Coordinates of N, CA and C and ligand atoms in Angstrom, one line a residue:
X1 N 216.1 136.2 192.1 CA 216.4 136.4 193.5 C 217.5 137.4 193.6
X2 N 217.4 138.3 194.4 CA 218.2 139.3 194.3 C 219.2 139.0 195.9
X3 N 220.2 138.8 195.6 CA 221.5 138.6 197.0 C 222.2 140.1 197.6
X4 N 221.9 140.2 198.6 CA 222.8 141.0 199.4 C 223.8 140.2 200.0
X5 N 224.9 141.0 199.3 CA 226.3 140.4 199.7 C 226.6 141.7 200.9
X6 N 227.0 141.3 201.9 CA 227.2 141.9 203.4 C 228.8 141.7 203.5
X7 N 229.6 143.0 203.5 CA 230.8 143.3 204.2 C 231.1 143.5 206.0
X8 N 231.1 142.8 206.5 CA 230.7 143.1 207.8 C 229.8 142.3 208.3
X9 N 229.8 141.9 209.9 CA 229.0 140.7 210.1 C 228.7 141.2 211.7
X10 N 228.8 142.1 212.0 CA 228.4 142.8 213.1 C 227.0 143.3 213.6
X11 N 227.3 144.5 214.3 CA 225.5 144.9 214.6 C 225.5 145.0 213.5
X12 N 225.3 146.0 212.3 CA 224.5 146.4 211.2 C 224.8 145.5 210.1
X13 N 225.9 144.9 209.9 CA 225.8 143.6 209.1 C 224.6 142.8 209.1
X14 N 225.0 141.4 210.7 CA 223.8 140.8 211.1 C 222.1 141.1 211.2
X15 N 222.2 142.5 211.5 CA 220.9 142.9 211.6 C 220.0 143.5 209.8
X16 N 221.2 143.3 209.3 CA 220.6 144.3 207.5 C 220.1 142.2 206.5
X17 N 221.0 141.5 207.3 CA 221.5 140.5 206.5 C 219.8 139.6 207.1
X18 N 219.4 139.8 208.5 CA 218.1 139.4 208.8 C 216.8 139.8 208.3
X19 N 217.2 141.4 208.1 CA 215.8 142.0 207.8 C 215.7 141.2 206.3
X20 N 217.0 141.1 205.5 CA 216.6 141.0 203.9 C 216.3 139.7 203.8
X21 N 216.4 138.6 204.9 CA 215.9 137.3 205.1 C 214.8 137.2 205.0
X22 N 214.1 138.1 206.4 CA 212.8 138.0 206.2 C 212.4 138.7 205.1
X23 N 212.5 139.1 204.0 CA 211.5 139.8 202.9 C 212.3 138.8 201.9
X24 N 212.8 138.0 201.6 CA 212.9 137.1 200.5 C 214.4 137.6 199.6
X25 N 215.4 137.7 200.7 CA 216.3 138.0 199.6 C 217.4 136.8 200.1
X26 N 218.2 136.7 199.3 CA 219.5 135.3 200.3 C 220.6 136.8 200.1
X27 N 221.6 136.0 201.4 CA 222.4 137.1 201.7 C 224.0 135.9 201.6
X28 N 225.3 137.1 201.0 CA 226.2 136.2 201.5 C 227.0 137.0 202.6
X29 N 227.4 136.5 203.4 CA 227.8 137.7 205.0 C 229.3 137.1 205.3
X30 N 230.1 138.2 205.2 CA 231.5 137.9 205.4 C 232.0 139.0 206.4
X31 N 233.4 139.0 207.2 CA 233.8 139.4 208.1 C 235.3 139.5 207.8
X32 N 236.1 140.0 209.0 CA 237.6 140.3 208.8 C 238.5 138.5 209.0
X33 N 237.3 137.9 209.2 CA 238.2 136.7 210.2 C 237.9 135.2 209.1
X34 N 237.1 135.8 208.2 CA 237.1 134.7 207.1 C 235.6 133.4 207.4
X35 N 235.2 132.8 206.3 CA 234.2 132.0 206.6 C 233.9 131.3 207.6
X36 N 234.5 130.2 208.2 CA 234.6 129.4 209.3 C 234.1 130.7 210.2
X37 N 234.4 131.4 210.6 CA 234.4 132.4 211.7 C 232.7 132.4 212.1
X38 N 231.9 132.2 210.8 CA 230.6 132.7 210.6 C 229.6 131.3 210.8
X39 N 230.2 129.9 210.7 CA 229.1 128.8 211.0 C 227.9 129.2 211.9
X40 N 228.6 129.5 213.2 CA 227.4 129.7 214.4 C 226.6 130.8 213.6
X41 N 226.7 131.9 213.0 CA 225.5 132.9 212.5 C 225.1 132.9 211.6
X42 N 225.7 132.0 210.5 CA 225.0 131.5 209.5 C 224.2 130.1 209.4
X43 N 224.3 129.1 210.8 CA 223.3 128.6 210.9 C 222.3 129.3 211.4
X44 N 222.8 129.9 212.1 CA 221.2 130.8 213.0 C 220.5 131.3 211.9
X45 N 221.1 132.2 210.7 CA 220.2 133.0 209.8 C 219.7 132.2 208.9
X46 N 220.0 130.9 208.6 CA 218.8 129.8 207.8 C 219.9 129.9 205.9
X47 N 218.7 128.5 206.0 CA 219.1 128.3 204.4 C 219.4 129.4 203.2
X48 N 219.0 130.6 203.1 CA 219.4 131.4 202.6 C 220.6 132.0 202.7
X49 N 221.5 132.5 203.6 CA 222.3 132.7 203.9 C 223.5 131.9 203.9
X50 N 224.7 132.4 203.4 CA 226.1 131.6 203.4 C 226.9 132.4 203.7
X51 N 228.1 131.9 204.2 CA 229.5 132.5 204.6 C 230.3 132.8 203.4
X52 N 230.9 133.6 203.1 CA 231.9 133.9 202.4 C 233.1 134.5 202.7
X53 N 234.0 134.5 201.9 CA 235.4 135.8 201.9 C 234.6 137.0 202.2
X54 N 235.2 137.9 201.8 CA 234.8 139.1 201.5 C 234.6 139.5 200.0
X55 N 235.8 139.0 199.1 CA 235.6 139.2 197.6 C 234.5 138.1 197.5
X56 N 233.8 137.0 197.9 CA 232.6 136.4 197.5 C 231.7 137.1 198.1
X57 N 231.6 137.8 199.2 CA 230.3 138.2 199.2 C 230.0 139.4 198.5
X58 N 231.3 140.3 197.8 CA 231.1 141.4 197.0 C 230.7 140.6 195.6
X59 N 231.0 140.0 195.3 CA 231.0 139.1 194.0 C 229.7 138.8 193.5
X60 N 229.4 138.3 194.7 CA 227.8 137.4 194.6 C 226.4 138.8 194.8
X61 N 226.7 139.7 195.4 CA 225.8 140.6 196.0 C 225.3 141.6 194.8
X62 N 223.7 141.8 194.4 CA 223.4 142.5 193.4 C 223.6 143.9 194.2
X63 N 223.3 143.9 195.6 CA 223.5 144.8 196.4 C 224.6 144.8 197.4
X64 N 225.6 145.3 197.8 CA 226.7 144.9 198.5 C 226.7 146.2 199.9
X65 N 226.3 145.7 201.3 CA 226.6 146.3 202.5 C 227.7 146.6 202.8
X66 N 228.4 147.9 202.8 CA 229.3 148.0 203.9 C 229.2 148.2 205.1
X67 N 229.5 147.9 206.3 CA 229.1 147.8 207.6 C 230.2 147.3 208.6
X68 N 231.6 148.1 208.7 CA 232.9 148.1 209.3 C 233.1 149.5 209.9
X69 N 234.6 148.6 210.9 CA 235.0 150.6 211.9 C 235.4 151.3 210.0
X70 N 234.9 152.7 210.0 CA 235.6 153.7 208.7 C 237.4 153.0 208.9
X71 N 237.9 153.1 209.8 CA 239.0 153.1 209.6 C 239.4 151.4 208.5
X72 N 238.8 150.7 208.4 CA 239.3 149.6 207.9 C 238.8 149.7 206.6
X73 N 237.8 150.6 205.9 CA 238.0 150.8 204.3 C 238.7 151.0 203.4
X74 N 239.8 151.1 204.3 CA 241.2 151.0 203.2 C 241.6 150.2 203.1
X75 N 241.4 149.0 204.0 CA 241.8 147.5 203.6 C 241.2 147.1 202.6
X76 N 239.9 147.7 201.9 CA 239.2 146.5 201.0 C 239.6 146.7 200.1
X77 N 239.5 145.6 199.3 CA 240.6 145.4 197.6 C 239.2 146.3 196.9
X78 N 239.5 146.9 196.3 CA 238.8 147.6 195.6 C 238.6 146.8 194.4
X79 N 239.0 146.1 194.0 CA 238.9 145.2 192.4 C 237.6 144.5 192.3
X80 N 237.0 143.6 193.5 CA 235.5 143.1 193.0 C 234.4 144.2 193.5
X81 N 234.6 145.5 193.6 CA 233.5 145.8 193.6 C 233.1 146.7 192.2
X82 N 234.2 147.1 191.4 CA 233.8 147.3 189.7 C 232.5 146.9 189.7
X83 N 231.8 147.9 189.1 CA 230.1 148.1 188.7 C 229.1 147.6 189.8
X84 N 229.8 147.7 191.2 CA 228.3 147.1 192.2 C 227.8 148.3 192.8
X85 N 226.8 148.1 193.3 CA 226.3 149.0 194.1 C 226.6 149.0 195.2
X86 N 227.2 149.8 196.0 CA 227.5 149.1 197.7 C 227.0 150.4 198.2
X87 N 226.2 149.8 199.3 CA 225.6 150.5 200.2 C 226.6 150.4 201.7
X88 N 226.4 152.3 201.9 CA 227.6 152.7 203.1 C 226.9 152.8 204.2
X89 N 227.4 151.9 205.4 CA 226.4 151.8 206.7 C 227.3 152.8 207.6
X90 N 228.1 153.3 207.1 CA 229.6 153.5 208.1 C 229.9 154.8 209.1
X91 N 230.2 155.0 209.9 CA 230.3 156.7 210.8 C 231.7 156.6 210.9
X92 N 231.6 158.2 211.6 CA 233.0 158.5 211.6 C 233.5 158.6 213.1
X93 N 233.8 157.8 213.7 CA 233.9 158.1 215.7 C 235.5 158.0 215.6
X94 N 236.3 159.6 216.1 CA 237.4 159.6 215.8 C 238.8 158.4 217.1
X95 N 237.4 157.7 218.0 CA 237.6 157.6 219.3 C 238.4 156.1 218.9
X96 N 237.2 155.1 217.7 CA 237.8 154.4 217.4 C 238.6 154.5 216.0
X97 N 238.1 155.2 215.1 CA 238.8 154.8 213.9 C 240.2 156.1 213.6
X98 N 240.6 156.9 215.0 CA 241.5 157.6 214.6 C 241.1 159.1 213.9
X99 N 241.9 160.2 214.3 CA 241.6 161.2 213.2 C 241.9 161.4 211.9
X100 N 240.8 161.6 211.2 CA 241.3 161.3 209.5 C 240.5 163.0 209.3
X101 N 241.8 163.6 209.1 CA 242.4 165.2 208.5 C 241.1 165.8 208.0
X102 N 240.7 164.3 206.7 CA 240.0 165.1 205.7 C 238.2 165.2 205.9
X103 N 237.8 164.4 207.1 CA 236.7 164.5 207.8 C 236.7 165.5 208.9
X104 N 237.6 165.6 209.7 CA 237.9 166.9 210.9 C 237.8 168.2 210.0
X105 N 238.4 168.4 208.8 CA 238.1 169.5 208.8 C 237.0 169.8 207.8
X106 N 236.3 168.8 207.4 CA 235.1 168.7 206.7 C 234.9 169.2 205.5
X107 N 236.2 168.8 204.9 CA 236.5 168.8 203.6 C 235.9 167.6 202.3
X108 N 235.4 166.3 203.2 CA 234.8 165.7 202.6 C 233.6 164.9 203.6
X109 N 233.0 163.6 203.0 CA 232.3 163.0 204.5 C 233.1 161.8 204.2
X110 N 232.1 160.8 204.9 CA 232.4 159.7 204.8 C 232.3 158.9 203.5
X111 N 230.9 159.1 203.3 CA 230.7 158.0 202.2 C 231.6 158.4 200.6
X112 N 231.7 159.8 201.0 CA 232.6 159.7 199.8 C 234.0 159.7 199.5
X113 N 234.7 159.3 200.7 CA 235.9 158.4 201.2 C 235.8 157.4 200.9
X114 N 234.7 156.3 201.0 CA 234.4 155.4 200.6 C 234.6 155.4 198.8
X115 N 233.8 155.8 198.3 CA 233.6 156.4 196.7 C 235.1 156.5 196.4
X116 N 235.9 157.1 197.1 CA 237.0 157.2 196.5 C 237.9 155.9 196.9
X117 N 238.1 155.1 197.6 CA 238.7 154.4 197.5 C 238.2 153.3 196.9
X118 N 237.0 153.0 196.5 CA 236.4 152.1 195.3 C 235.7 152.7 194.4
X119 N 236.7 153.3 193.5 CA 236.0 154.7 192.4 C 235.4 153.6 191.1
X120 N 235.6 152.2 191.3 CA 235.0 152.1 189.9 C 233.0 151.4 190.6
X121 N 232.9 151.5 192.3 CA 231.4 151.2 192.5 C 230.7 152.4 192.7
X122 N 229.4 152.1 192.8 CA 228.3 153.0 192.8 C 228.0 152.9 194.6
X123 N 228.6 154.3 194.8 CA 228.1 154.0 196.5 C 226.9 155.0 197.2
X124 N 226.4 154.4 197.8 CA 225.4 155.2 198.1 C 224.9 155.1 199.8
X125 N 224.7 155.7 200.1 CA 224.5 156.1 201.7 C 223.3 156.0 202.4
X126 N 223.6 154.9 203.6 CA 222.1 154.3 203.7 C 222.5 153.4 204.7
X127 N 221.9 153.3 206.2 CA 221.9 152.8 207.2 C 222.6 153.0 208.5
X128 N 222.9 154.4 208.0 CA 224.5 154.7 209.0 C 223.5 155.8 210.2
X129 N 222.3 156.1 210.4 CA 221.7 156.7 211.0 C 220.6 155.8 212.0
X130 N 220.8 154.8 212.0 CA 219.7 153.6 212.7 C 220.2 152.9 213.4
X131 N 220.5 152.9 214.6 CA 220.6 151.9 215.7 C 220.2 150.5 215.0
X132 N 221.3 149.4 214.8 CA 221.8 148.1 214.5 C 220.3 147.8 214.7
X133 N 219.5 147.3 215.7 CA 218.8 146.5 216.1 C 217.2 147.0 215.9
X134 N 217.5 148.6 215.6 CA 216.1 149.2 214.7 C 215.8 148.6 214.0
X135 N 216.7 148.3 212.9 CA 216.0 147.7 211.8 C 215.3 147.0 211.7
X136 N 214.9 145.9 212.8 CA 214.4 145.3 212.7 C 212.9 145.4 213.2
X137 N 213.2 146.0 214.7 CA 212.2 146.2 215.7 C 211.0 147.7 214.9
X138 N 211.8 148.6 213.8 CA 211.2 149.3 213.8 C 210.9 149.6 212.5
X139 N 211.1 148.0 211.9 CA 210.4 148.4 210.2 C 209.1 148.1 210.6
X140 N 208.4 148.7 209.4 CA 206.7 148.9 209.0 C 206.3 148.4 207.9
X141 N 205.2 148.1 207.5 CA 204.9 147.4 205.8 C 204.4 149.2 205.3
X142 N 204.7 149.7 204.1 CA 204.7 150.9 203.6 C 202.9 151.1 203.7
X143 N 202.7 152.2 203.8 CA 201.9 152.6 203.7 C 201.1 153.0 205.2
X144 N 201.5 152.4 206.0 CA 201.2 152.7 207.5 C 201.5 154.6 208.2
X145 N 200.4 155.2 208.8 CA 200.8 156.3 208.8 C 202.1 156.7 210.2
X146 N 203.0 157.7 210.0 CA 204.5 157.4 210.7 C 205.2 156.2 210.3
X147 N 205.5 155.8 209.7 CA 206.4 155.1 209.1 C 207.6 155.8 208.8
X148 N 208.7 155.0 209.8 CA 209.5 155.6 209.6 C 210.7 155.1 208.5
X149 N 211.5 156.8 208.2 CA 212.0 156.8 207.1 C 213.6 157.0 207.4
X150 N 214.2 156.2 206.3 CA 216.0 156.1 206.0 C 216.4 157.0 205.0
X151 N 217.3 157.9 204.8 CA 217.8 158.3 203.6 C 218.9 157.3 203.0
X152 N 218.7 158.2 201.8 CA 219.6 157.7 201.1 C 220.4 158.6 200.1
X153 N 221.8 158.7 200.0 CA 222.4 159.6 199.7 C 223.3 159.0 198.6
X154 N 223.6 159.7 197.4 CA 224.2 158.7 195.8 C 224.4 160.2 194.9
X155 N 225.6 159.2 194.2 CA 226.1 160.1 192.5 C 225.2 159.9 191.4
X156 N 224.8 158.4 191.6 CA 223.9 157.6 190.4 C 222.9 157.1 191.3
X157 N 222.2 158.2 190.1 CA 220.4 158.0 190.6 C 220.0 156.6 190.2
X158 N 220.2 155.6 189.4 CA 219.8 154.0 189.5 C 220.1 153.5 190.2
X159 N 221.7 153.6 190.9 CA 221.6 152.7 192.4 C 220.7 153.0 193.4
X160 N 221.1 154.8 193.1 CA 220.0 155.1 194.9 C 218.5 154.5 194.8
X161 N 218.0 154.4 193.4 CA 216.8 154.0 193.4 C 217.0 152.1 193.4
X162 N 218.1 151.6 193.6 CA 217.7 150.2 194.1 C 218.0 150.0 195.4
X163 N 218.2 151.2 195.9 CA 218.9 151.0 197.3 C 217.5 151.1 197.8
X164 N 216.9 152.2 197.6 CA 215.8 152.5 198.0 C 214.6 151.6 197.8
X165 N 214.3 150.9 196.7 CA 213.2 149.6 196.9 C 213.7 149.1 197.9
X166 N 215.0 148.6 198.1 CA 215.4 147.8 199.3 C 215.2 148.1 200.5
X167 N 215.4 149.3 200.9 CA 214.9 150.2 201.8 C 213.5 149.9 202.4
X168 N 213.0 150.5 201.4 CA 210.9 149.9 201.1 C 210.5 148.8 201.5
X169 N 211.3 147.4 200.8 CA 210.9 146.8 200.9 C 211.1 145.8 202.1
X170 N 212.1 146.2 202.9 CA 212.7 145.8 204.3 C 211.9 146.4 205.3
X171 N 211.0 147.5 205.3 CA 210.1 148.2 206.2 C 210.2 150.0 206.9
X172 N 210.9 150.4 205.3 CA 211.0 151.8 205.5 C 210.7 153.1 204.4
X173 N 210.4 153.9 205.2 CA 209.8 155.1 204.0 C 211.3 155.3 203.7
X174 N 212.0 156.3 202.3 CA 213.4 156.7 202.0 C 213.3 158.4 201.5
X175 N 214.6 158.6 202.3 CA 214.3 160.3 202.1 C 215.4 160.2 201.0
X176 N 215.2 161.2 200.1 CA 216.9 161.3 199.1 C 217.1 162.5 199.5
X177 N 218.4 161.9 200.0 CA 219.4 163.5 200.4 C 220.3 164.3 199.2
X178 N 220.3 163.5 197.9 CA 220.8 164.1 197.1 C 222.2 163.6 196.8
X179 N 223.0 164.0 196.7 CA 224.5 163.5 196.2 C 225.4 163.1 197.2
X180 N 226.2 162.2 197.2 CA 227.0 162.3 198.4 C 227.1 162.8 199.3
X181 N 228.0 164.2 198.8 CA 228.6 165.3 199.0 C 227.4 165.9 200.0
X182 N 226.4 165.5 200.3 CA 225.3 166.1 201.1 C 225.1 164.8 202.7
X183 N 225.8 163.8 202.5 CA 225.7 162.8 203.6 C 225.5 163.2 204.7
X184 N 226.7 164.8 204.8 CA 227.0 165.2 206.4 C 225.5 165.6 207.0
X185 N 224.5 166.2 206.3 CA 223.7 166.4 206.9 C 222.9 164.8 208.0
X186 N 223.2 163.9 207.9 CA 223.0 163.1 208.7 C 224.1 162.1 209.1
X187 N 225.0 162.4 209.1 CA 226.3 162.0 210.6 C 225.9 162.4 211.7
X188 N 226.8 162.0 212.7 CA 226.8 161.8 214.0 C 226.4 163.0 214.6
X189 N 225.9 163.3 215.4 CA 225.6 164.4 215.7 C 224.4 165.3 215.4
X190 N 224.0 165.0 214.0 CA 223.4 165.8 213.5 C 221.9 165.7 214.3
X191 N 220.2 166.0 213.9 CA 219.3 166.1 214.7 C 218.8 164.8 213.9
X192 N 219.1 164.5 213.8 CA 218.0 163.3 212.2 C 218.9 161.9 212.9
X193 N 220.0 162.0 213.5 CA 221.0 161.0 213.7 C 220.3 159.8 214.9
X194 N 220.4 158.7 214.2 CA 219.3 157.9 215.0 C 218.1 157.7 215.6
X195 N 217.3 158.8 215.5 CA 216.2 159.3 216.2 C 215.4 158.8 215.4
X196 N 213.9 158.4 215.8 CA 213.1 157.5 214.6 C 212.3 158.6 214.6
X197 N 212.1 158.8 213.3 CA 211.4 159.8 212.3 C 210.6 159.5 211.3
X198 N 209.7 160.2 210.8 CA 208.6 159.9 209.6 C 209.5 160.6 208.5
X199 N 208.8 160.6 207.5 CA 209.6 160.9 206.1 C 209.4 163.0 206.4
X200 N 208.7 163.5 207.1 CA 207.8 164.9 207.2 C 209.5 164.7 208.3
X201 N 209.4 164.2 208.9 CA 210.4 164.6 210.1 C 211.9 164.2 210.1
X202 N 211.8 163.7 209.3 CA 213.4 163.5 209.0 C 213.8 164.2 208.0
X203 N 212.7 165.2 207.1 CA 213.2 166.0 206.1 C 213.4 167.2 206.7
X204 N 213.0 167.5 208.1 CA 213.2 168.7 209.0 C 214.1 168.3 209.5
X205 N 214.9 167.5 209.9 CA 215.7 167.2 210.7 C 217.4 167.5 209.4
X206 N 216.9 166.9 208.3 CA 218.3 167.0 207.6 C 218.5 168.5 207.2
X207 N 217.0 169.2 206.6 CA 217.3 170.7 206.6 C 217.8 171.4 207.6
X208 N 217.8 171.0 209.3 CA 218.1 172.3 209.9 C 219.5 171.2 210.6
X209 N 220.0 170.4 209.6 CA 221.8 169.8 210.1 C 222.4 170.8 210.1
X210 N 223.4 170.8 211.1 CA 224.6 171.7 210.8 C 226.1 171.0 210.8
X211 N 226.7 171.7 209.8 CA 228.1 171.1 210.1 C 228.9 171.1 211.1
X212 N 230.0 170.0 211.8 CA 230.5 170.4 213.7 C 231.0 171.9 213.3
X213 N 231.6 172.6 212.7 CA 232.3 173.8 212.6 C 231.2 175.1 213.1
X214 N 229.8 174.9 212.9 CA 229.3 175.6 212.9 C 228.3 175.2 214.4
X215 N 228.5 174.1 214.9 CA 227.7 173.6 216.0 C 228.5 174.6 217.5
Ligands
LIG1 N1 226.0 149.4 215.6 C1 225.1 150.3 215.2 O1 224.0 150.4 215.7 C2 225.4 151.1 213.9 C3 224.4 151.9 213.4 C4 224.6 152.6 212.2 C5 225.9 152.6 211.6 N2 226.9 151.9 212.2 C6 228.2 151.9 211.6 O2 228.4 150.7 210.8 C7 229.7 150.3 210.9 C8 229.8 148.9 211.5 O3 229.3 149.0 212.8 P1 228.9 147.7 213.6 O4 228.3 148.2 214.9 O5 228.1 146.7 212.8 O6 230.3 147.1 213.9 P2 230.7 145.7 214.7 O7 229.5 145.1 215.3 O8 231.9 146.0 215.5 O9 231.1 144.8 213.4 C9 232.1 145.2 212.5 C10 232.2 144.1 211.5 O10 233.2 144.5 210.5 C11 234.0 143.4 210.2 N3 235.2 143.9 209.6 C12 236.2 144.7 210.1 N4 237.1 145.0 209.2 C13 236.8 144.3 208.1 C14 237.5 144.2 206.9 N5 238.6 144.8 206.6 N6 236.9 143.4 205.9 C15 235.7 142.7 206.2 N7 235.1 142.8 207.4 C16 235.6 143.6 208.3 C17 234.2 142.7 211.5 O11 234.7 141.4 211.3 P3 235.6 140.7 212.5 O12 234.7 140.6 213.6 O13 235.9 139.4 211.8 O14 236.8 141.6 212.6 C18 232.8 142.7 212.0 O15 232.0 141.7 211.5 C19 230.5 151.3 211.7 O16 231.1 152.3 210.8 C20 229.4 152.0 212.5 O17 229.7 153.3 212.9 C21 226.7 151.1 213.3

């Protein structure tokens, strides 16, 4: 049985933590406010699902969600996520999470802000382009024609490739964007940014991204 351990219990938390319900995974789903906080949504999401800390749901999770405002990634203890794979749901809205220097001037992105502040996980980039409540309404079983597709963006090609079964196997085609360092092509703004797309149409959409400098 393979666990998604869920950082975040929000739209894309809740909504990542259902889709992997229904396809046969157990999830553990934690928040800033601690287990108790979570009874009412962890009865709703069924026997599979349990509350946790946050270091238990990083703990327990063969796959680990992040899905919080960017600004609160610097709170996470970086110590239990050594050797996990965590997938980055996260944007950068300077509205809520403040201006951070090193994204304004697009010197780096997000996810690999992330990467650096948990340099000993495998992180990889994946969900941060889909309206919370897509996920659900707008997976497909593979093989259907338009089937729409998620990237996924990584250093280590074995995570991206478990990120990506998961991907598949929750109801989505997966585009690889390549290394991190290439995320920005689908942040905010960009043409690919939440718009539902086939795998043909979201690889047009990340080729003709542009950086805000150049917008
Ligand atoms: N909503 C969307 O459709 C969507 C789509 C794609 C990407 N995203 C991105 O995904 C991220 C999450 O968005 P969201 O809409 O799911 O947010 P949300 O509904 O506001 O939920 C945020 C969650 O993060 C938790 N949290 C905050 N700080 C935490 C910490 N230090 N440790 C553990 N948990 C913490 C909150 O817990 P408490 O409530 O206990 O504080 C809450 O469960 C954002 O970066 C957003 O830009 C969102």
């Amino acid at each position: 049985m393979t666990v998604i351990g869920l950082v975040g219990s929000g739209e894309i938390g809740s909504s990542v933590a259902r889709a992997a319900l229904d396809h046969g995974y157990e999830v553990v789903i934690s928040n800033s406010r601690g287990p108790e906080s979570l009874t009412g949504l962890v009865g709703d999401l069924g026997p599979q699902a349990r509350a946790g800390t946050t270091t238990d749901a990083v703990r327990a999770g063969d796959l680990v969600l992040v899905a919080i405002p960017l600004k609160n990634i610097f709170d996470l203890d970086p110590a239990p996520f050594t050797g996990k794979i965590v997938i980055d749901a996260d944007n950068y809205y300077p509205q809520r999470d403040g201006q951070i220097p090193a994204l304004d001037d697009e010197s780096t992105t997000t996810s690999e802000l992330l990467q650096a502040h948990l340099p000993k996980a495998k992180v990889v980039k994946a969900f941060n382009h889909i309206v919370a409540a897509e996920i659900l309404s707008t997976a497909q079983p593979a093989g259907l024609p338009g089937r729409r597709a998620l990237v996924v963006a990584g250093d280590d090609q074995a995570a991206k490739d478990q990120v990506a079964a998961f991907i598949d196997a929750i109801g989505f085609d997966v585009l690889d964007l390549g290394q991190l360092s290439e995320g920005w092509r689908i942040q905010r703004d960009t043409p690919g940014y939440t718009q539902h797309r086939d795998l043909a149409g979201l690889r047009a959409d990340v080729a003709a991204a542009k950086r805000y400098a150049d917008m």
